Coordinates of C-alpha atoms in Angstrom, one line a residue:
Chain P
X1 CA 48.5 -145.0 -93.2
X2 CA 50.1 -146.6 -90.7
X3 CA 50.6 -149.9 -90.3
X4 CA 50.0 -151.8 -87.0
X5 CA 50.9 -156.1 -87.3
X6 CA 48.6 -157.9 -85.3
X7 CA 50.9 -161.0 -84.2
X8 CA 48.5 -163.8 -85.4
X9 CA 47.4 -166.1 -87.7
X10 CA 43.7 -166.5 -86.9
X11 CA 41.9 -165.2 -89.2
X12 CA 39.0 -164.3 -86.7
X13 CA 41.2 -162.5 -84.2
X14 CA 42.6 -160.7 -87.1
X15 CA 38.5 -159.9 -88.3
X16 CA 37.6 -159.0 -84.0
X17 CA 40.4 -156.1 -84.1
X18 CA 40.3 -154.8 -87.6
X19 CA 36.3 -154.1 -86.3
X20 CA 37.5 -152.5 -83.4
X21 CA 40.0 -150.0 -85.3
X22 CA 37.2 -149.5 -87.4
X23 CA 34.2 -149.0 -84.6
X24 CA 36.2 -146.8 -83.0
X25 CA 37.2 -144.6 -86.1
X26 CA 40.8 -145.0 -86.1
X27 CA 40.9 -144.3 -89.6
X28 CA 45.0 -144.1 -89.9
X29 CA 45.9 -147.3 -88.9
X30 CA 45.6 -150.3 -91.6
X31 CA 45.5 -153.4 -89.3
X32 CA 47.7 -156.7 -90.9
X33 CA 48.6 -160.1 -90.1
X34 CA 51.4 -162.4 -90.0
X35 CA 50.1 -163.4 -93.5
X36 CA 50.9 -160.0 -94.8
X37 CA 54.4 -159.8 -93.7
X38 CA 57.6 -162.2 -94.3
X39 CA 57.6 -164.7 -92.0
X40 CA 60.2 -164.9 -89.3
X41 CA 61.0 -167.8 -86.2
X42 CA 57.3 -168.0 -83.6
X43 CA 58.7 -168.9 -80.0
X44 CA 56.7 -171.6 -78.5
X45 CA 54.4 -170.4 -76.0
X46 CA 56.1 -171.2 -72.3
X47 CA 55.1 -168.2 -70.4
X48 CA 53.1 -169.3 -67.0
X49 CA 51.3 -166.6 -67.8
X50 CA 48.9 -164.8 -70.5
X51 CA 50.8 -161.6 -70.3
X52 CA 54.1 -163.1 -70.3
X53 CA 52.7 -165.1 -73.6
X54 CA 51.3 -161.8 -75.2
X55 CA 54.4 -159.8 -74.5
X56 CA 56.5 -162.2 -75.8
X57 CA 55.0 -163.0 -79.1
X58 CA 54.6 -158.7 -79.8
X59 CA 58.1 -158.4 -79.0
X60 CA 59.1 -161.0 -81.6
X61 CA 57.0 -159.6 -84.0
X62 CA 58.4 -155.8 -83.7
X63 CA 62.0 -157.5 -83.9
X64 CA 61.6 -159.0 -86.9
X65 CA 59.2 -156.5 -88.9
X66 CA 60.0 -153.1 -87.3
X67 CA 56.5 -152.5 -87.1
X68 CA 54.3 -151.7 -84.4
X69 CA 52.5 -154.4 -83.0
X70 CA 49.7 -156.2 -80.9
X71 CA 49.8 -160.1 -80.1
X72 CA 47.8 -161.5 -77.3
X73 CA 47.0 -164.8 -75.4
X74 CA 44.0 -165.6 -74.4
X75 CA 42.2 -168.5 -72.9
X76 CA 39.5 -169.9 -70.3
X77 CA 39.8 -170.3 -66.9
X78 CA 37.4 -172.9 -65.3
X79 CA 37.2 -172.6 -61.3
X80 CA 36.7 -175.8 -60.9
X81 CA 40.0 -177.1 -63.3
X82 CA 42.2 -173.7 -60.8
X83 CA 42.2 -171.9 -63.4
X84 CA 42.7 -174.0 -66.1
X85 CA 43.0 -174.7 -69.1
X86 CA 44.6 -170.7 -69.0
X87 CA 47.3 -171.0 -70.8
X88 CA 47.1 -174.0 -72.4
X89 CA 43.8 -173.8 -73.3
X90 CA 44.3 -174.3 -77.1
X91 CA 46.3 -177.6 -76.7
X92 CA 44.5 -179.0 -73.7
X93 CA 43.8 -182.1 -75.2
X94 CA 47.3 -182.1 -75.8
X95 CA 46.9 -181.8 -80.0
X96 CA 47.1 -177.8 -80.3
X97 CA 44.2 -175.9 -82.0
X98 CA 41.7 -179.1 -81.8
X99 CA 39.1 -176.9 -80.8
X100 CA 36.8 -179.9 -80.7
X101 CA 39.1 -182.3 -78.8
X102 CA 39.2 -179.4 -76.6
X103 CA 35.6 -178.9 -76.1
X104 CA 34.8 -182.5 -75.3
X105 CA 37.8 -182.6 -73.0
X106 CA 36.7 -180.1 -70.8
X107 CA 32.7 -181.5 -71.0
X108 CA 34.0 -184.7 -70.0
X109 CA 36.2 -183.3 -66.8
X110 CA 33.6 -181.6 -65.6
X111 CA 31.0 -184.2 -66.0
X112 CA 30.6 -184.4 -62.3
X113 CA 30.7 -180.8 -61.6
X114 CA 27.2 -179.8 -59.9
X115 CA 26.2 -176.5 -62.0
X116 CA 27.0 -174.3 -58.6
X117 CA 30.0 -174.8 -59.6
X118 CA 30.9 -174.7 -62.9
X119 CA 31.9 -171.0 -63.3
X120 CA 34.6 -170.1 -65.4
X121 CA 35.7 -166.5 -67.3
X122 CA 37.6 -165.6 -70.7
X123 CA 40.6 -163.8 -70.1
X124 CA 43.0 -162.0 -72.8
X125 CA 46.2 -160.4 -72.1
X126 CA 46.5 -158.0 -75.3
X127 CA 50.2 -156.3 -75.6
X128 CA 51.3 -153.5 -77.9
X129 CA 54.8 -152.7 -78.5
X130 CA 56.1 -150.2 -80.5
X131 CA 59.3 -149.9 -82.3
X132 CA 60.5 -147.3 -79.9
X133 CA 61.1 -150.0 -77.2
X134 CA 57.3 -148.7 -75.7
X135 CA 55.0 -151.6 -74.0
X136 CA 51.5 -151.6 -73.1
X137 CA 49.9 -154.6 -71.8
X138 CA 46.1 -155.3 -71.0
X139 CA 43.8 -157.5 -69.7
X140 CA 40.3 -158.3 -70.5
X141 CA 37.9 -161.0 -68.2
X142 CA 34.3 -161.9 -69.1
X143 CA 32.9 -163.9 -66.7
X144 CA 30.0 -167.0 -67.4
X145 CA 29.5 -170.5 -66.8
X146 CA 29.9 -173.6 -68.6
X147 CA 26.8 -175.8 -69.8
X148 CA 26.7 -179.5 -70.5
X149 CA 26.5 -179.5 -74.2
X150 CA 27.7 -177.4 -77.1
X151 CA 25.2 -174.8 -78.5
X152 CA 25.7 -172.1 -81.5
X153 CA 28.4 -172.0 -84.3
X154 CA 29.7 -168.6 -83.6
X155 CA 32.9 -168.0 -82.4
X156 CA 35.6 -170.7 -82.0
X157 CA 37.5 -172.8 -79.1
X158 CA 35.5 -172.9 -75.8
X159 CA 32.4 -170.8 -77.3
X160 CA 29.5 -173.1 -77.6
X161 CA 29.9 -174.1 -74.1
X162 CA 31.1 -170.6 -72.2
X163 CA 26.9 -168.9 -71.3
X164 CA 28.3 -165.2 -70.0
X165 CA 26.5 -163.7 -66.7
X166 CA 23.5 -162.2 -67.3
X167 CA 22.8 -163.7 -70.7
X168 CA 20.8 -166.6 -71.7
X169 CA 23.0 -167.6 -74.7
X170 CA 26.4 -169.0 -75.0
X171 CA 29.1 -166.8 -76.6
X172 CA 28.7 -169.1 -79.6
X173 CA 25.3 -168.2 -80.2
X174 CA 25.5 -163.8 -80.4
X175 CA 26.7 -162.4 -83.3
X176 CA 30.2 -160.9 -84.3
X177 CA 29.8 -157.3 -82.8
X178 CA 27.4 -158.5 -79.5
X179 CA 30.6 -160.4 -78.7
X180 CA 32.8 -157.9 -79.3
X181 CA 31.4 -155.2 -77.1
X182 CA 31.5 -157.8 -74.1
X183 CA 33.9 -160.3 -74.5
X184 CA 37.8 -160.6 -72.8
X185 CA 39.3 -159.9 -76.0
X186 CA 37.1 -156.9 -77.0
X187 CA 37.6 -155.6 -73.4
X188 CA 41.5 -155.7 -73.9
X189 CA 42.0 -154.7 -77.3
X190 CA 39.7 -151.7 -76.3
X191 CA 41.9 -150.9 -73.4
X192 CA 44.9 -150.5 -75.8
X193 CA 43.5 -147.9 -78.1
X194 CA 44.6 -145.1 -76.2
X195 CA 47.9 -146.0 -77.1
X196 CA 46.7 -146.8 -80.7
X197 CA 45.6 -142.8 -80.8
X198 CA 49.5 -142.3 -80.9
X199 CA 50.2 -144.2 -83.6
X200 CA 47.4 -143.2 -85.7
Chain F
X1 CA 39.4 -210.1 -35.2
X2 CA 37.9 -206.2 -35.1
X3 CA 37.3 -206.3 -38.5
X4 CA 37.8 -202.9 -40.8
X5 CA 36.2 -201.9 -44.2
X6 CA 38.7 -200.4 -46.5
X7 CA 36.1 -198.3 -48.6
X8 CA 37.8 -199.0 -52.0
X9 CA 37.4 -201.6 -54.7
X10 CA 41.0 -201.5 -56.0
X11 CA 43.0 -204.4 -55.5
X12 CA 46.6 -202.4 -54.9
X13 CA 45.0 -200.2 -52.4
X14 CA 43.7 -202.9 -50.1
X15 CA 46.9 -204.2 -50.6
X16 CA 49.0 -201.6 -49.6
X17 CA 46.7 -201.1 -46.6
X18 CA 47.3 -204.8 -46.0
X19 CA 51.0 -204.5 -45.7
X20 CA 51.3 -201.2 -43.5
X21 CA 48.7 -203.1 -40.9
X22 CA 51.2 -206.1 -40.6
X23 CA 53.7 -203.7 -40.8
X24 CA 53.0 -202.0 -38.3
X25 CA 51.7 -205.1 -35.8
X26 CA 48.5 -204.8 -36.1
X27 CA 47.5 -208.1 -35.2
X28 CA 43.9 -207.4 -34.1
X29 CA 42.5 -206.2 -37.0
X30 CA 41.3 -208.0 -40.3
X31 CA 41.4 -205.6 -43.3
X32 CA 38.4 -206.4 -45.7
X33 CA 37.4 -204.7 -49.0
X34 CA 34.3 -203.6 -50.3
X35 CA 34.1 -207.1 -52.2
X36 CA 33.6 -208.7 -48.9
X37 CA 30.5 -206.9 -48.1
X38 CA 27.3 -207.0 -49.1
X39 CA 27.2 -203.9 -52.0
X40 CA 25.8 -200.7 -51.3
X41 CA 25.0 -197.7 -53.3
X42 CA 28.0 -195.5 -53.2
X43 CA 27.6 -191.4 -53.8
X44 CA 29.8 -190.3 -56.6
X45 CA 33.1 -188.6 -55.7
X46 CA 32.2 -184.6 -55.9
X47 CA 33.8 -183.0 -53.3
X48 CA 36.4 -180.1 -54.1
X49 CA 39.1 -181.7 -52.3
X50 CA 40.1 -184.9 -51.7
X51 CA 39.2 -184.6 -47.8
X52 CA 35.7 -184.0 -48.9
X53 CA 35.7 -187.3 -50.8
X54 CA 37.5 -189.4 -49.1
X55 CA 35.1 -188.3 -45.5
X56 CA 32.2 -188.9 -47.8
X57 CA 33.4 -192.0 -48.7
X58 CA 34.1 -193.9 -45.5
X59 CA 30.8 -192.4 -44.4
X60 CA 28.7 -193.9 -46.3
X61 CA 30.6 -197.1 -45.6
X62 CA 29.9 -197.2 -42.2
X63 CA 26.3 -196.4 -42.5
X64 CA 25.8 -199.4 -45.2
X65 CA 28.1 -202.3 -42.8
X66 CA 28.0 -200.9 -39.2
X67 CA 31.8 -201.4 -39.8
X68 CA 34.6 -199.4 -38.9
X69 CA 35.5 -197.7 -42.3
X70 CA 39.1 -196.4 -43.9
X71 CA 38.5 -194.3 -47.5
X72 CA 41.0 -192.7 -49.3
X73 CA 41.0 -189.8 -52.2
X74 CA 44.3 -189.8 -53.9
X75 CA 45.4 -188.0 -56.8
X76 CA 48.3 -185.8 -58.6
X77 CA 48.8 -182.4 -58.4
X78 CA 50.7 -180.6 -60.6
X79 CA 52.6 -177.0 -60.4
X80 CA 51.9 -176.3 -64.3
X81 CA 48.5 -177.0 -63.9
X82 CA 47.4 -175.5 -60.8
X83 CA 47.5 -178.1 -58.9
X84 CA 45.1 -180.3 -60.9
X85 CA 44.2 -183.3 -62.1
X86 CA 43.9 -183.3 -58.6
X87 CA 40.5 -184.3 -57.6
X88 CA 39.6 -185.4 -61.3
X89 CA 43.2 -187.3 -61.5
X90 CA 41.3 -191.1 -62.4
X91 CA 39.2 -189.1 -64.7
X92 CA 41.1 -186.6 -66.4
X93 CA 41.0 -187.7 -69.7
X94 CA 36.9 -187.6 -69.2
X95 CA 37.2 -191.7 -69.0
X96 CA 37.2 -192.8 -65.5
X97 CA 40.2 -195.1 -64.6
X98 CA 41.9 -195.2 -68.0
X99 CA 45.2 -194.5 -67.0
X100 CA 46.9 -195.0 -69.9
X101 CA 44.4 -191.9 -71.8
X102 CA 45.0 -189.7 -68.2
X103 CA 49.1 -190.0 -68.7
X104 CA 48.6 -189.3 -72.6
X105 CA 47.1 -186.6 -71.8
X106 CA 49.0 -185.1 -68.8
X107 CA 52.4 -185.9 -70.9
X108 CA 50.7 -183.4 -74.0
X109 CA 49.8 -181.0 -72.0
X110 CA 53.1 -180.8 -70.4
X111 CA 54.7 -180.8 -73.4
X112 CA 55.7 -177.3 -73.8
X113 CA 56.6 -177.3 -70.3
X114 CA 60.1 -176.7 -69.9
X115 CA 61.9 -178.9 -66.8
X116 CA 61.9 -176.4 -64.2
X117 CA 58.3 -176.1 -63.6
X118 CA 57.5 -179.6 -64.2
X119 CA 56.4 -180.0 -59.9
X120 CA 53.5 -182.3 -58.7
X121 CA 53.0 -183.7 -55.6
X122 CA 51.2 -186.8 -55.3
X123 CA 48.0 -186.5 -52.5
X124 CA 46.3 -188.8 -50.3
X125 CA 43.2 -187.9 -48.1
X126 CA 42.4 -190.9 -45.7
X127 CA 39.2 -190.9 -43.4
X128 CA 38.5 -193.1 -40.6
X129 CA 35.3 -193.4 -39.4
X130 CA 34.2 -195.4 -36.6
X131 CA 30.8 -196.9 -35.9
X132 CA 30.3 -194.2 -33.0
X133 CA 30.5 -191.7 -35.5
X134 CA 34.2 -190.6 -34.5
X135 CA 35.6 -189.2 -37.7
X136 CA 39.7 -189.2 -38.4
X137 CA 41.0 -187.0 -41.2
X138 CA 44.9 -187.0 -42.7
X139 CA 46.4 -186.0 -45.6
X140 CA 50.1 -187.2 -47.3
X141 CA 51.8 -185.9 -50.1
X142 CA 54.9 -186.9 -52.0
X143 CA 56.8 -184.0 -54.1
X144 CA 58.5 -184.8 -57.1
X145 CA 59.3 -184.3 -60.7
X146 CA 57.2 -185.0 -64.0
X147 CA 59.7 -186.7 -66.7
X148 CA 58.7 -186.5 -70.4
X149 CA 58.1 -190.6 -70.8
X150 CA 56.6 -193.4 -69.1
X151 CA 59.5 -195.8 -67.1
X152 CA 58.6 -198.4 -64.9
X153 CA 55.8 -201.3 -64.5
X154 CA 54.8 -201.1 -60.7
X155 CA 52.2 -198.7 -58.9
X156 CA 49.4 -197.5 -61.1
X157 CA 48.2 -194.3 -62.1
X158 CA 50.4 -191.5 -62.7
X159 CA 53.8 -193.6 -61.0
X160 CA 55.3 -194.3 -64.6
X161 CA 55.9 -189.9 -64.5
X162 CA 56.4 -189.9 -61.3
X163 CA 60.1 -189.2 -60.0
X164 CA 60.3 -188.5 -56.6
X165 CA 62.7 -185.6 -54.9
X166 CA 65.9 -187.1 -54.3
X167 CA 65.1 -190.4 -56.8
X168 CA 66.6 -191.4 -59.6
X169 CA 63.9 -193.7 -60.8
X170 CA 60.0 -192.8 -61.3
X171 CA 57.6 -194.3 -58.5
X172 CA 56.7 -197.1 -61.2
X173 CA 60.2 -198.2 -60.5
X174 CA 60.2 -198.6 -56.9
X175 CA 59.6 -202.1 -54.9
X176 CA 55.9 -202.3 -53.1
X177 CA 57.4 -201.9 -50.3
X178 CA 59.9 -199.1 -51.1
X179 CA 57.2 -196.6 -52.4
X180 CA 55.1 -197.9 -49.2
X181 CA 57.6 -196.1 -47.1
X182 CA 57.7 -192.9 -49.3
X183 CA 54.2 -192.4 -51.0
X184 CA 51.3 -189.9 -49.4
X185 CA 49.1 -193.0 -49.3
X186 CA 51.9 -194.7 -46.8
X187 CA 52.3 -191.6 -45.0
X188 CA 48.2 -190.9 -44.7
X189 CA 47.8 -194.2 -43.6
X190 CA 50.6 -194.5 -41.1
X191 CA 49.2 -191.4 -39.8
X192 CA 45.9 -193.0 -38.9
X193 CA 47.5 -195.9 -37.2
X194 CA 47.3 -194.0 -33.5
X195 CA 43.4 -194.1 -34.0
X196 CA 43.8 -197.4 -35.8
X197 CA 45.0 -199.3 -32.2
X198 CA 42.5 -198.2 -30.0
X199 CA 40.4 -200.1 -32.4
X200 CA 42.3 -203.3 -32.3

């Protein structure tokens, strides 16, 4: 078995790609977390971008385990906010990981935003590094728009609010592998797997 | 006394308006507020851009008094945030006009922000429109610097975070009449002064 660190401590990342590896019968690559390994110094999070954030943190990780591995950064992207949250959608209520400060944050900002214009997409930049020195980095988009009020218990951060294109749901209301098989962070992780073949 | 409507219920505004018409010799025109009109029901501020608002504005306040009409959209755009609060700047925080919540909040989610990307330009949109339906657009804007902590007690808004190129101090520690000479607003405003004269 080989062993491939994915570079986070969410627990439901961790669950998203070991269903993946698994959906897509990768059967020689046991998938861990930064729970399973000793821990070692996180940089903050300063790219300006999600790549530069995703490369960063697998790079750190390989360092300081020798293992393969797959980090990523991932946020939302409101047209109406430019663009952001982005990359600082997990502390945009400046208290990181306050998924509900968050939530009511963005409702709030976009009170006034008529629903023409309330469009926003997912995006996750997913990079693998390998010991060797090799890089691959991805990214994933899933386009939607954002309703008034929070609706399903799925998912985390912006998901109660984010309905995809062409569904009547929000991403908080579909279930674990219906997300997957659309979402930014299925779409990337996806993308990597022909360089997971490799390593399996 | 040709009498002109500056669209805007705040108290500094008018004032600064106030001071760049004597300033400037204006001696023919009397500068009223909306508290000296009869009230009217004013459209909520949801253009895209502050040109939007700020035409919208003085629009309707020409319609309601028959008056010539100055309105102004102002806000702060920042590099690490793709140029928002921008249009939502008095409302960022999802309170409207809680500056003390909007600076909080700008401050956190600069936080990780290292100083070389810490940009913003303050904006300033100002529309006059005249009673024969002669419309004036301008737009100012001040670059400068986002420190870490509140200094100064003058301006209002985002001027306590405010350090302007080539200034030592933050825009909340400039004189009236000093950040007058500097700010977008002066420089939007002293822009509309040629259109201003054939009025007075």
């Amino acid at each position: 078995m080989t062993k491939l660190l994915l570079a986070t401590r969410n627990a439901k990342k961790l669950g998203e790609l070991r269903r993946i590896v698994a959906a897509e019968g990768l059967s020689g690559i046991e998938v861990i977390g930064l729970a399973d390994v000793p821990s070692f110094p996180e940089a903050p999070e300063t790219a300006p971008d999600f790549e530069g954030n995703a490369v960063a943190k697998a790079r750190d990780a390989v360092a300081a385990t020798g293992l393969a591995a797959i980090a990523d950064d991932s946020g939302l992207a409101v047209d109406a906010l430019n663009g952001m949250p982005g990359v600082l959608s997990a502390r945009w209520s400046g208290r990181h990981g306050d998924d509900e400060a968050n939530l009511d944050l963005v409702l709030g900002q976009l009170r006034d935003v008529p629903d023409e214009r309330r469009g926003a997409q997912f995006v996750c930049a997913a990079a693998l590094v390998l010991p060797s020195g090799e890089e691959t980095v991805v990214r994933g988009e899933w386009r939607g728009t954002l309703i008034r009020e929070r609706r399903g218990v799925n998912g985390f951060g912006y998901d109660p609010i984010f309905q995809p294109d062409g569904e009547g749901r929000t991403s908080a209301e579909m279930e674990p592998a219906e997300k997957d098989a659309l979402s930014h962070r299925g779409l990337a992780l996806r993308a990597l797997l022909p360089a997971l073949r490799d390593l399996g």
